[in-house]
CSV table of C-alpha atoms in Angstrom, one decimal:
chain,number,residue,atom,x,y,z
A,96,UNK,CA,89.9,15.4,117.1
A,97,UNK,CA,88.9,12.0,118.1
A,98,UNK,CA,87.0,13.7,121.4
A,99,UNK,CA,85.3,15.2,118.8
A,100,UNK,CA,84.0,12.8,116.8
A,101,UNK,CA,83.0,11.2,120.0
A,102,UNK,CA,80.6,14.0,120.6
A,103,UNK,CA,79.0,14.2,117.4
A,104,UNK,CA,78.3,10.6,117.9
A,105,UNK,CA,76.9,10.9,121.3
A,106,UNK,CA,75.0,14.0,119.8
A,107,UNK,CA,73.9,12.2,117.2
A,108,UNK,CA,72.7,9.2,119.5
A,109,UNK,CA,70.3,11.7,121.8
A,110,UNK,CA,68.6,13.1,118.6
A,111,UNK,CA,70.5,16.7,118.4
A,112,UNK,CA,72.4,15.7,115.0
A,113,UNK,CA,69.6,13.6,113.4
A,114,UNK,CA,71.2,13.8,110.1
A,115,UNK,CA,75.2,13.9,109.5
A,116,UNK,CA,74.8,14.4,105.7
A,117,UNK,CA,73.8,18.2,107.4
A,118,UNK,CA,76.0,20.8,105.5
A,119,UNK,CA,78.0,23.8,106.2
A,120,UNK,CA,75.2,26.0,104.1
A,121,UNK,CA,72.2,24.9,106.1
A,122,UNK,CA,73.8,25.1,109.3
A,123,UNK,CA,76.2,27.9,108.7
A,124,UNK,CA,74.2,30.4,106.9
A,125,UNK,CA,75.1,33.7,108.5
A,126,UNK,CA,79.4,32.7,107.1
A,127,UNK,CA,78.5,32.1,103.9
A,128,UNK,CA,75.9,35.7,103.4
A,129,UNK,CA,75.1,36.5,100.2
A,130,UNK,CA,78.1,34.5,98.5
A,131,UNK,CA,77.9,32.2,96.2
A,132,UNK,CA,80.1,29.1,97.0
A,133,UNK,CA,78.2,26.5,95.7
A,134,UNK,CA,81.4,23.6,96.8
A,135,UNK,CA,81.5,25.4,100.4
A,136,UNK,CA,77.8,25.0,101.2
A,137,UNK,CA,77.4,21.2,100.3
A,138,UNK,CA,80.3,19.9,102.9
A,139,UNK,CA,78.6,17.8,105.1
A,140,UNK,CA,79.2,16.7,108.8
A,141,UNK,CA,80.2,13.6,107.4
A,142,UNK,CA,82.8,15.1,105.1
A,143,UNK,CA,84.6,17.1,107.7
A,144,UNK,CA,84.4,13.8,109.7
A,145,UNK,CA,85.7,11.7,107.2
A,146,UNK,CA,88.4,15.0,106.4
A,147,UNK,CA,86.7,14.6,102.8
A,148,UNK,CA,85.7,19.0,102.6
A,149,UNK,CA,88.0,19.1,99.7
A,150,UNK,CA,88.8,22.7,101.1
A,151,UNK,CA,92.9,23.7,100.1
A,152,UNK,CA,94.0,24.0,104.0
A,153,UNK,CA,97.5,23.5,104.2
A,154,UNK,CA,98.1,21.4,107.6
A,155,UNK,CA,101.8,21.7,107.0
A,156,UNK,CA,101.9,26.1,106.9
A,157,UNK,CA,99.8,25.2,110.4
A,158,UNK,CA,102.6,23.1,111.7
A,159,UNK,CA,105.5,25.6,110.8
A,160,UNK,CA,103.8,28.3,112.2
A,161,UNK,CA,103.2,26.4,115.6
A,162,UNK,CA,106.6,25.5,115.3
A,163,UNK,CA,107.9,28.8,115.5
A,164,UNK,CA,105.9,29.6,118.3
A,165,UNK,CA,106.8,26.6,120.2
A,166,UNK,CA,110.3,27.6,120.1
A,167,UNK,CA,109.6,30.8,121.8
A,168,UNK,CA,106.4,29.6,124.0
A,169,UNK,CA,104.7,27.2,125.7
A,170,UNK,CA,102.2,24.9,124.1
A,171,UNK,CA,98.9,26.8,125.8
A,172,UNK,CA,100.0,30.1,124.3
A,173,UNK,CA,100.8,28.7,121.1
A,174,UNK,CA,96.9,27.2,121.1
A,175,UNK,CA,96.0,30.2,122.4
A,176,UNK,CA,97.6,32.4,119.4
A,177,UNK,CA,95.9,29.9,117.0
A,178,UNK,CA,92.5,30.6,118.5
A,179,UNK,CA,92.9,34.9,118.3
A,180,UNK,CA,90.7,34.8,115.5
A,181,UNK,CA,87.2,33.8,114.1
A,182,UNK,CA,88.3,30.0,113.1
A,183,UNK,CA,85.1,29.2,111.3
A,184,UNK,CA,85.6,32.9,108.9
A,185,UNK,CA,89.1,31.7,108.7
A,186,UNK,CA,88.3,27.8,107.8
A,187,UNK,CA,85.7,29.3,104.9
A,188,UNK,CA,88.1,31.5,104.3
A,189,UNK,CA,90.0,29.3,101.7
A,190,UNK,CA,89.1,28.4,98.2
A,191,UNK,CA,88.0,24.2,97.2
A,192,UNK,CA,91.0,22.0,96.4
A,193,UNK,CA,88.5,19.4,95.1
A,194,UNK,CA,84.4,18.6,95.3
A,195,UNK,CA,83.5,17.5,99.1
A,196,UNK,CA,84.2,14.1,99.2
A,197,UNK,CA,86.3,13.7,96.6
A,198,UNK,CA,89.5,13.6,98.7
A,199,UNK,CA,91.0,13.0,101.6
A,200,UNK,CA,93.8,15.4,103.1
A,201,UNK,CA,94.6,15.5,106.8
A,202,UNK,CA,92.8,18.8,107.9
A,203,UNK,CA,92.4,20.7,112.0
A,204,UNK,CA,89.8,23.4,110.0
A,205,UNK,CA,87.7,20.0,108.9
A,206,UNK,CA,87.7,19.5,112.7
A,207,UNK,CA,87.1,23.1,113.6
A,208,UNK,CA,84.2,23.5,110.8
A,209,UNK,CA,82.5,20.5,112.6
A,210,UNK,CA,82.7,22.2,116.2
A,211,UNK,CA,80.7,24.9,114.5
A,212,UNK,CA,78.3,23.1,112.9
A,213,UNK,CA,77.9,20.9,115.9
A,214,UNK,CA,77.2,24.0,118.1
A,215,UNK,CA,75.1,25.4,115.6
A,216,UNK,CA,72.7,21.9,115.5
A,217,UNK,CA,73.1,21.3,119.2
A,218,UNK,CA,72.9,25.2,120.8
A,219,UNK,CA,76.1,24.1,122.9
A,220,UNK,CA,79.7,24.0,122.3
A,221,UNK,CA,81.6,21.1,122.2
A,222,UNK,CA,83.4,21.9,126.1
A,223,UNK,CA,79.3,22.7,127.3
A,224,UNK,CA,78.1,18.8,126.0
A,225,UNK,CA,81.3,17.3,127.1
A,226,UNK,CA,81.2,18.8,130.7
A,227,UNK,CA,77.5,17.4,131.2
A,228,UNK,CA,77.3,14.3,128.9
A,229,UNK,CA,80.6,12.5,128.7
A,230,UNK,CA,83.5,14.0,131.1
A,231,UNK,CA,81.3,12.9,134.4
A,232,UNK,CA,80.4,9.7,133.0
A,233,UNK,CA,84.4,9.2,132.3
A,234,UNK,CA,85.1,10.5,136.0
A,235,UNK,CA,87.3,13.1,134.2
A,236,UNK,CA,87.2,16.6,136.3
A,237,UNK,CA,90.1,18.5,135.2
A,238,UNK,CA,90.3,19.8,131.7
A,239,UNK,CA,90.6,23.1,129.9
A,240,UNK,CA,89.0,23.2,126.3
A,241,UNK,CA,90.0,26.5,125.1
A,242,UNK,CA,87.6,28.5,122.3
A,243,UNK,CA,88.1,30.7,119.6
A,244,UNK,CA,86.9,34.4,119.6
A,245,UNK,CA,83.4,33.2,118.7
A,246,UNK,CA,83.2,31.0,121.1
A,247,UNK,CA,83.7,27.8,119.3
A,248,UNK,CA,85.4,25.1,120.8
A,249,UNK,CA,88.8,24.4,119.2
A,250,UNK,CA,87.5,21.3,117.3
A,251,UNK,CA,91.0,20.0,116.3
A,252,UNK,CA,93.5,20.5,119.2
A,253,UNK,CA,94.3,22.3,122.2
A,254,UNK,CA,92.5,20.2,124.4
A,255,UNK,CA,93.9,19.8,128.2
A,256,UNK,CA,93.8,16.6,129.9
A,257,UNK,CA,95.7,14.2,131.8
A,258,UNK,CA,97.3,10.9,130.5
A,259,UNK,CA,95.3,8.9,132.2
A,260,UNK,CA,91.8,10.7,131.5
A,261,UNK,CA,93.1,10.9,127.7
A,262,UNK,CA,93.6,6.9,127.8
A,263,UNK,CA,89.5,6.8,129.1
A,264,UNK,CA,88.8,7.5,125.6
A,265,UNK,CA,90.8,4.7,124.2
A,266,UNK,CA,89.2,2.8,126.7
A,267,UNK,CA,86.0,3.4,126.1
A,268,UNK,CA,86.3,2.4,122.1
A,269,UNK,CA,87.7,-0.9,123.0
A,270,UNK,CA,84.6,-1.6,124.7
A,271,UNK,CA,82.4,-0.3,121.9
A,272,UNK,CA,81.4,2.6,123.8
A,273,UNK,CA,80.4,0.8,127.4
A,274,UNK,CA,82.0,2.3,130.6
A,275,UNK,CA,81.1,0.8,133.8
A,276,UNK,CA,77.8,-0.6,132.3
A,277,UNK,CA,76.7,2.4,130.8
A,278,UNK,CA,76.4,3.2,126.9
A,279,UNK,CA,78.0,6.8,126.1
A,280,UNK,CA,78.7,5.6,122.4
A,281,UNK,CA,76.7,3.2,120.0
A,282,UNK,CA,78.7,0.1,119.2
A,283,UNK,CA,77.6,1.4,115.7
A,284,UNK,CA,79.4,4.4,115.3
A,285,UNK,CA,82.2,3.5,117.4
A,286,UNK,CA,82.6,0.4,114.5
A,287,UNK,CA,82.6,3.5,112.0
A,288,UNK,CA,85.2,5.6,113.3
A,289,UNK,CA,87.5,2.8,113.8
A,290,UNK,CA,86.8,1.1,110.0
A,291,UNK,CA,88.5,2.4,107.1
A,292,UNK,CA,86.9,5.4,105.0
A,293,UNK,CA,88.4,5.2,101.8
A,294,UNK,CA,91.8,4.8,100.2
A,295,UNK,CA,94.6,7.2,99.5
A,296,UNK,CA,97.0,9.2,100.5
A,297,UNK,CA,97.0,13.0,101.2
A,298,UNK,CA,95.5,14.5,98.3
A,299,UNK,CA,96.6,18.2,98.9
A,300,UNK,CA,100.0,19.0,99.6
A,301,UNK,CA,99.4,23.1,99.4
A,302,UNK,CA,101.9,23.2,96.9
């Protein structure tokens, strides 16, 4: 997730994302067709960044199902059994717990909603920008960034990388987006990410 939101910043930064009050209706009109859902279509980029869609995902059904699988496979296949399937169908695919941006509740399909919105504004996935813009500024060569059955990038988790390439990313934010001299992140947005968004707690507990 926070790789993520590191490339919708650096997107943002070249001019691709100009605008991340962009919603899920302008950007993702062929999944929404000739239905109504009025609450779907205003998310914005900035509410599935902020995990503000107000969309009634139920993170802990995710984890017991993973959990299940874990106890009978390893961690690619369960991310791989996770992925069989259209993920941004199966994101709109649930009904509006709240208005976007109304509430905050811990959400992978926020993350995965913004990997297709992001490859929608940017014509890449999230794997393409990262293997030209940010992994060989980082140095990092070895990584596998599984997709779903569209193609979309797994916005949320599954993400392969070392420990010490992982920790690049940390490093990177604790120098406000400078690595070796160069600026892959604007001190801007990494102040952003890092600052608080709001208060509360979860605000949908699936129940």
């Amino acid at each position: 997730k926070s790789f993520t939101s590191a490339l919708v910043g650096m997107a943002q930064a070249e001019g691709a994302i100009p605008n991340l009050d962009a919603t899920l209706g302008g950007e993702l009109r062929a999944h929404f067709g000739n239905l109504v859902r009025r609450d779907q279509r205003t998310i914005s980029l900035r509410h599935l960044l902020q995990m503000r869609s107000g969309l009634a995902f139920d993170e802990g059904a995710l984890y017991e199902e993973a959990s299940a699988l874990w106890a009978a496979q390893a961690f690619s296949a369960t991310v791989a059994s996770y992925a069989q399937r259209d993920l941004t169908s199966f994101g709109l695919g649930h009904a509006m717990a709240f208005r976007p941006g109304e509430a905050w509740s811990y959400s992978t399909v926020d993350s995965q909603l913004l990997s297709a919105a992001f490859g929608a504004l940017t014509g890449q996935s999230l794997e393409a920008f990262a293997s030209q813009r940010l992994f060989p500024a980082l140095g990092i060569d070895d990584w596998n960034w599984p997709a779903d059955t569209s193609g979309v990038s797994l916005g949320g988790m599954g993400l392969e990388l070392t420990p010490r390439d992982m920790a690049k990313l940390g490093f990177l934010y604790l120098n406000r987006g400078a690595w070796e001299g160069q600026e892959l992140l604007r001190p801007d947005w990494v102040r952003l990410s890092t600052m608080p968004q709001g208060n509360g707690v979860n605000a949908w507990s699936g129940q």
